[in-house]
Coordinates of C-alpha atoms and ligand atoms in Angstrom, one line a residue:
X2 CA 9.2 9.8 -8.0
X3 CA 8.6 6.2 -9.1
X4 CA 9.1 5.3 -12.7
X5 CA 8.2 1.9 -14.2
X6 CA 9.9 1.7 -17.6
X7 CA 8.7 -1.2 -19.7
X8 CA 8.8 -3.4 -16.6
X9 CA 7.9 -7.1 -16.9
X10 CA 8.0 -9.8 -14.3
X11 CA 7.9 -13.5 -15.0
X12 CA 7.7 -15.7 -12.0
X13 CA 10.0 -18.8 -11.9
X14 CA 7.0 -21.0 -12.7
X15 CA 6.4 -19.0 -15.9
X16 CA 3.5 -16.9 -14.8
X17 CA 3.6 -13.4 -16.1
X18 CA 3.0 -11.1 -13.2
X19 CA 3.7 -7.8 -15.0
X20 CA 3.7 -7.1 -18.7
X21 CA 5.4 -4.0 -20.2
X22 CA 4.3 -1.7 -17.5
X23 CA 5.0 2.0 -18.1
X24 CA 3.9 4.2 -15.2
X25 CA 5.2 7.3 -13.5
X26 CA 4.0 8.2 -10.0
X27 CA 4.8 11.7 -8.9
X28 CA 5.6 12.8 -5.4
X29 CA 2.6 13.4 -3.2
X30 CA 0.1 11.5 -5.4
X31 CA -2.6 9.2 -4.0
X32 CA -2.9 6.4 -6.5
X33 CA -5.3 3.5 -6.3
X34 CA -4.6 0.4 -8.3
X35 CA -7.7 -1.7 -9.2
X36 CA -8.2 -5.0 -10.8
X37 CA -9.4 -8.5 -10.3
X38 CA -7.6 -11.0 -8.2
X39 CA -4.6 -12.1 -10.2
X40 CA -4.4 -8.9 -12.2
X41 CA -0.9 -8.1 -10.9
X42 CA -1.7 -5.4 -8.3
X43 CA 0.4 -7.0 -5.6
X44 CA 3.2 -7.8 -8.0
X45 CA 3.3 -4.1 -9.0
X46 CA 3.3 -2.7 -5.5
X47 CA 5.8 -5.3 -4.2
X48 CA 8.2 -4.5 -7.0
X49 CA 8.6 -1.0 -5.6
X50 CA 10.1 -2.3 -2.3
X51 CA 11.7 -5.3 -4.0
X52 CA 9.8 -7.9 -2.2
X53 CA 9.6 -9.2 -5.8
X54 CA 12.1 -8.4 -8.6
X55 CA 11.0 -7.6 -12.1
X56 CA 12.8 -9.6 -14.8
X57 CA 12.8 -6.9 -17.5
X58 CA 12.8 -3.1 -17.8
X59 CA 13.9 -0.6 -15.3
X60 CA 12.3 0.7 -12.1
X61 CA 13.5 4.0 -10.8
X62 CA 12.8 5.3 -7.3
X63 CA 14.0 8.8 -6.9
X64 CA 16.1 8.5 -10.1
X65 CA 17.9 5.3 -9.0
X66 CA 17.3 1.9 -10.7
X67 CA 16.3 -0.2 -7.7
X68 CA 16.5 -3.4 -9.8
X69 CA 20.2 -3.1 -9.4
X70 CA 20.0 -2.8 -5.6
X71 CA 21.6 -5.3 -3.2
X72 CA 21.5 -5.8 0.5
X73 CA 22.5 -2.4 1.9
X74 CA 20.5 -0.4 -0.7
X75 CA 17.6 -2.7 -0.2
X76 CA 17.5 -2.0 3.5
X77 CA 17.5 1.8 2.7
X78 CA 14.7 1.3 0.1
X79 CA 12.6 -0.6 2.6
X80 CA 13.0 2.1 5.2
X81 CA 11.9 4.7 2.7
X82 CA 8.8 2.6 1.7
X83 CA 6.3 1.8 4.4
X84 CA 4.0 -1.2 3.8
X85 CA 0.5 -1.8 4.9
X86 CA -1.0 -5.3 4.5
X87 CA -4.4 -6.8 4.3
X88 CA -3.9 -8.8 7.4
X89 CA -2.1 -6.0 9.4
X90 CA 1.1 -8.0 10.1
X91 CA 1.2 -7.1 13.7
X92 CA 2.9 -9.1 16.4
X93 CA -0.2 -10.4 18.0
X94 CA 1.1 -11.0 21.5
X95 CA 3.0 -7.7 21.7
X96 CA 1.4 -4.6 22.8
X97 CA 0.4 -1.8 20.5
X98 CA 3.3 0.5 21.4
X99 CA 5.9 -2.2 20.6
X100 CA 4.2 -2.9 17.3
X101 CA 4.3 0.7 16.4
X102 CA 7.9 1.2 17.5
X103 CA 8.8 -1.6 15.1
X104 CA 8.4 1.1 12.5
X105 CA 11.7 2.5 13.7
X106 CA 13.5 -0.7 13.0
X107 CA 15.1 0.5 9.8
X108 CA 16.3 3.6 11.6
X109 CA 17.3 2.1 14.9
X110 CA 19.0 -1.2 14.1
X111 CA 17.9 -4.7 15.2
X112 CA 20.0 -5.0 18.3
X113 CA 18.6 -1.9 20.0
X114 CA 15.1 -2.9 19.1
X115 CA 15.5 -6.4 20.5
X116 CA 16.4 -4.8 23.8
X117 CA 13.6 -2.3 23.5
X118 CA 16.2 0.5 23.5
X119 CA 14.1 3.0 21.8
X120 CA 14.8 6.6 22.4
X121 CA 12.4 8.9 24.1
X122 CA 12.0 10.6 20.7
X123 CA 11.0 7.3 19.1
X124 CA 8.5 6.6 21.8
X125 CA 6.9 10.0 21.5
X126 CA 6.7 9.7 17.8
X127 CA 5.0 6.3 18.2
X128 CA 2.5 7.9 20.6
X129 CA 1.8 10.9 18.3
X130 CA 1.3 8.4 15.4
X131 CA -1.3 6.5 17.4
X132 CA -3.0 9.8 18.2
X133 CA -3.3 10.6 14.5
X134 CA -5.4 7.5 13.9
X135 CA -7.3 7.9 17.2
X136 CA -6.1 4.7 18.8
X137 CA -3.8 6.1 21.5
X138 CA -6.0 4.7 24.3
X139 CA -5.0 1.2 23.2
X140 CA -1.3 1.8 23.6
X141 CA -0.7 -0.9 26.2
X142 CA -3.2 -3.4 24.9
X143 CA -2.1 -6.5 23.2
X144 CA -2.5 -6.3 19.4
X145 CA -4.8 -9.4 19.3
X146 CA -7.2 -7.7 21.7
X147 CA -8.1 -5.2 19.0
X148 CA -10.7 -5.4 16.2
X149 CA -9.6 -5.6 12.6
X150 CA -10.2 -1.9 12.0
X151 CA -8.2 -1.0 15.1
X152 CA -5.4 -3.3 14.1
X153 CA -5.2 -1.7 10.7
X154 CA -5.1 1.7 12.4
X155 CA -2.2 0.5 14.5
X156 CA -0.5 -0.7 11.3
X157 CA -1.0 2.8 9.8
X158 CA 0.5 4.3 13.0
X159 CA 3.5 1.9 12.6
X160 CA 4.0 3.2 9.0
X161 CA 3.8 6.8 10.2
X162 CA 6.4 6.1 12.9
X163 CA 8.6 4.7 10.1
X164 CA 8.5 8.2 8.5
X165 CA 8.6 6.8 4.9
X166 CA 8.6 8.7 1.7
X167 CA 6.2 6.2 0.2
X168 CA 3.3 4.2 1.6
X169 CA 2.4 1.0 -0.2
X170 CA -0.9 -0.5 0.9
X171 CA -1.8 -3.9 -0.4
X172 CA -5.6 -4.4 -0.1
X173 CA -5.7 -2.6 3.3
X174 CA -9.5 -2.9 3.6
X175 CA -10.1 -6.3 2.1
X176 CA -10.8 -7.9 5.5
X177 CA -12.9 -5.0 6.9
X178 CA -16.6 -4.2 6.8
X179 CA -17.7 -1.2 4.6
X180 CA -17.9 1.5 7.3
X181 CA -14.5 0.4 8.7
X182 CA -13.0 0.3 5.2
X183 CA -14.1 3.9 4.6
X184 CA -12.6 4.9 7.9
X185 CA -9.2 3.3 7.0
X186 CA -9.2 4.9 3.5
X187 CA -10.0 8.3 5.0
X188 CA -7.0 8.1 7.4
X189 CA -4.7 7.0 4.5
X190 CA -6.0 9.9 2.4
X191 CA -5.6 12.4 5.2
X192 CA -2.1 11.4 5.9
X193 CA -1.3 11.6 2.2
X194 CA -2.6 15.2 2.1
X195 CA -1.1 16.3 5.4
X196 CA 2.3 14.8 5.1
X197 CA 2.6 14.7 1.4
X198 CA 3.6 11.0 1.5
X199 CA 3.1 9.4 -1.9
X200 CA 0.6 6.7 -1.4
X201 CA -0.2 3.7 -3.5
X202 CA -3.2 1.6 -2.5
X203 CA -4.4 -1.7 -4.1
X204 CA -8.1 -2.3 -4.1
X205 CA -10.4 -4.8 -5.7
X206 CA -13.2 -2.5 -6.4
X207 CA -13.4 0.6 -8.5
X208 CA -16.2 2.3 -6.6
X209 CA -14.1 2.6 -3.5
X210 CA -11.2 3.7 -5.7
X211 CA -13.3 6.5 -7.3
X212 CA -14.1 7.9 -3.9
X213 CA -10.5 8.4 -2.7
X214 CA -8.1 8.3 -5.6
X215 CA -6.5 11.3 -7.3
X216 CA -5.6 8.8 -10.0
X217 CA -6.6 5.3 -10.8
X218 CA -4.5 2.6 -12.5
X219 CA -6.5 -0.3 -13.8
X220 CA -4.8 -3.6 -14.3
X221 CA -5.7 -6.8 -16.0
X222 CA -3.5 -9.9 -16.7
X223 CA -0.3 -8.0 -15.7
X224 CA -1.0 -5.0 -17.9
X225 CA -2.0 -1.5 -17.2
X226 CA -5.3 -1.1 -19.0
X227 CA -6.3 2.3 -17.6
X228 CA -4.4 5.2 -16.1
X229 CA -6.1 8.5 -15.4
X230 CA -8.2 10.5 -12.9
X231 CA -11.4 9.1 -11.5
X232 CA -13.3 11.7 -13.5
X233 CA -12.2 9.9 -16.7
X234 CA -13.4 6.4 -15.7
X235 CA -16.2 5.3 -17.9
X236 CA -18.2 2.1 -18.5
X237 CA -15.5 1.1 -21.1
X238 CA -12.9 1.5 -18.4
X239 CA -14.9 -0.9 -16.2
X240 CA -15.0 -3.4 -19.1
X241 CA -11.3 -3.1 -19.7
X242 CA -10.5 -3.8 -16.1
X243 CA -13.1 -6.5 -15.3
X244 CA -13.6 -8.0 -18.7
X245 CA -17.4 -7.5 -18.5
X246 CA -19.9 -4.7 -18.6
X247 CA -20.9 -2.8 -15.5
X248 CA -24.5 -3.4 -16.4
X249 CA -24.3 -6.8 -18.2
X250 CA -27.8 -7.7 -17.2
X251 CA -29.2 -4.5 -18.5
X252 CA -27.4 -5.0 -21.8
X253 CA -28.6 -8.5 -22.2
X254 CA -32.1 -7.3 -21.7
X255 CA -31.5 -4.7 -24.5
X256 CA -32.3 -1.8 -22.2
X257 CA -29.1 0.1 -22.5
X258 CA -29.7 3.7 -21.7
Ligands
ADP453 N1 5.1 -16.1 -6.1 C1 4.4 -16.4 -7.2 N2 4.8 -17.4 -8.0 C2 4.1 -17.6 -9.2 N3 3.1 -16.9 -9.6 C3 2.7 -15.9 -8.8 C4 3.3 -15.5 -7.6 N4 2.7 -14.5 -7.0 C5 1.7 -14.2 -7.9 N5 1.7 -15.0 -8.9 C6 0.8 -14.9 -10.1 O1 1.0 -13.7 -10.7 C7 -0.2 -13.1 -11.2 C8 -0.4 -11.8 -10.5 O2 -0.6 -12.0 -9.1 P1 -0.8 -10.8 -8.1 O3 0.2 -9.7 -8.3 O4 -0.8 -11.4 -6.7 O5 -2.3 -10.3 -8.4 P2 -3.3 -9.4 -7.5 O6 -2.6 -8.8 -6.4 O7 -3.9 -8.4 -8.5 O8 -4.3 -10.4 -7.1 C9 -1.3 -14.1 -10.8 O9 -1.5 -15.0 -11.9 C10 -0.7 -14.9 -9.7 O10 -1.2 -16.2 -9.6
MG454 MG1 -2.9 -9.0 -4.4

């Protein structure tokens, strides 16, 4: 369970990234965070694995305040939380298998991984993970030979190989075309359901969020302005998140229906 208790984050330059955020995310949930660029989505998600550190409040992960964590605890936290990035973060010149095995880093230790001393068990886990996102035939291809969608599937396989308790995906489909975006979202959702891994996904657009999320958290200017199931999203929600009406043109024409 993840609990934000009155969490604020002010960046060193004075920008307020988060403002009095109170959110509890239960085990197994699939939560989508939506909001405009600059709303604080990345800051929220990156607080959970302490890539950034909130300046106020407390942030509990499995009942421990991670804002008090230092090096050893941080390593454990980052092993427990798998991250998926917009730009995949693969080692381009390494092959797919090596990229996926990197998911074992937190478990294996750096030295063993430098020498490629992964166990048979790790290698078969990596291969099974690739199979789950249907990309196993690329196992010996270089990462940069793959399309964007394929690379994102490899990064999902890497996260699976990490066996995290939480998956944090920061705009995982922002660089992909619509059909590929849906494919990636479908895999994330499937994994969430099958493995019961709590998953938090940042997205720009609420329509995509509505299709996949059990729960939507809307953010604007560092604040949570909506928190509820997709079924409770209304036009007012849209206004709160985006600061304008979903049908502004209609309204200007006085044809509100
Ligand atoms: N490292 C940083 N230093 C200063 N300000 C930052 C930094 N990262 C983000 N911000 C600012 O914090 C706010 C929230 O940013 P961010 O969490 O990246 O939003 P989003 O992911 O929703 O686009 C924005 O105003 C952004 O410019
Ligand atoms: Mg962002």
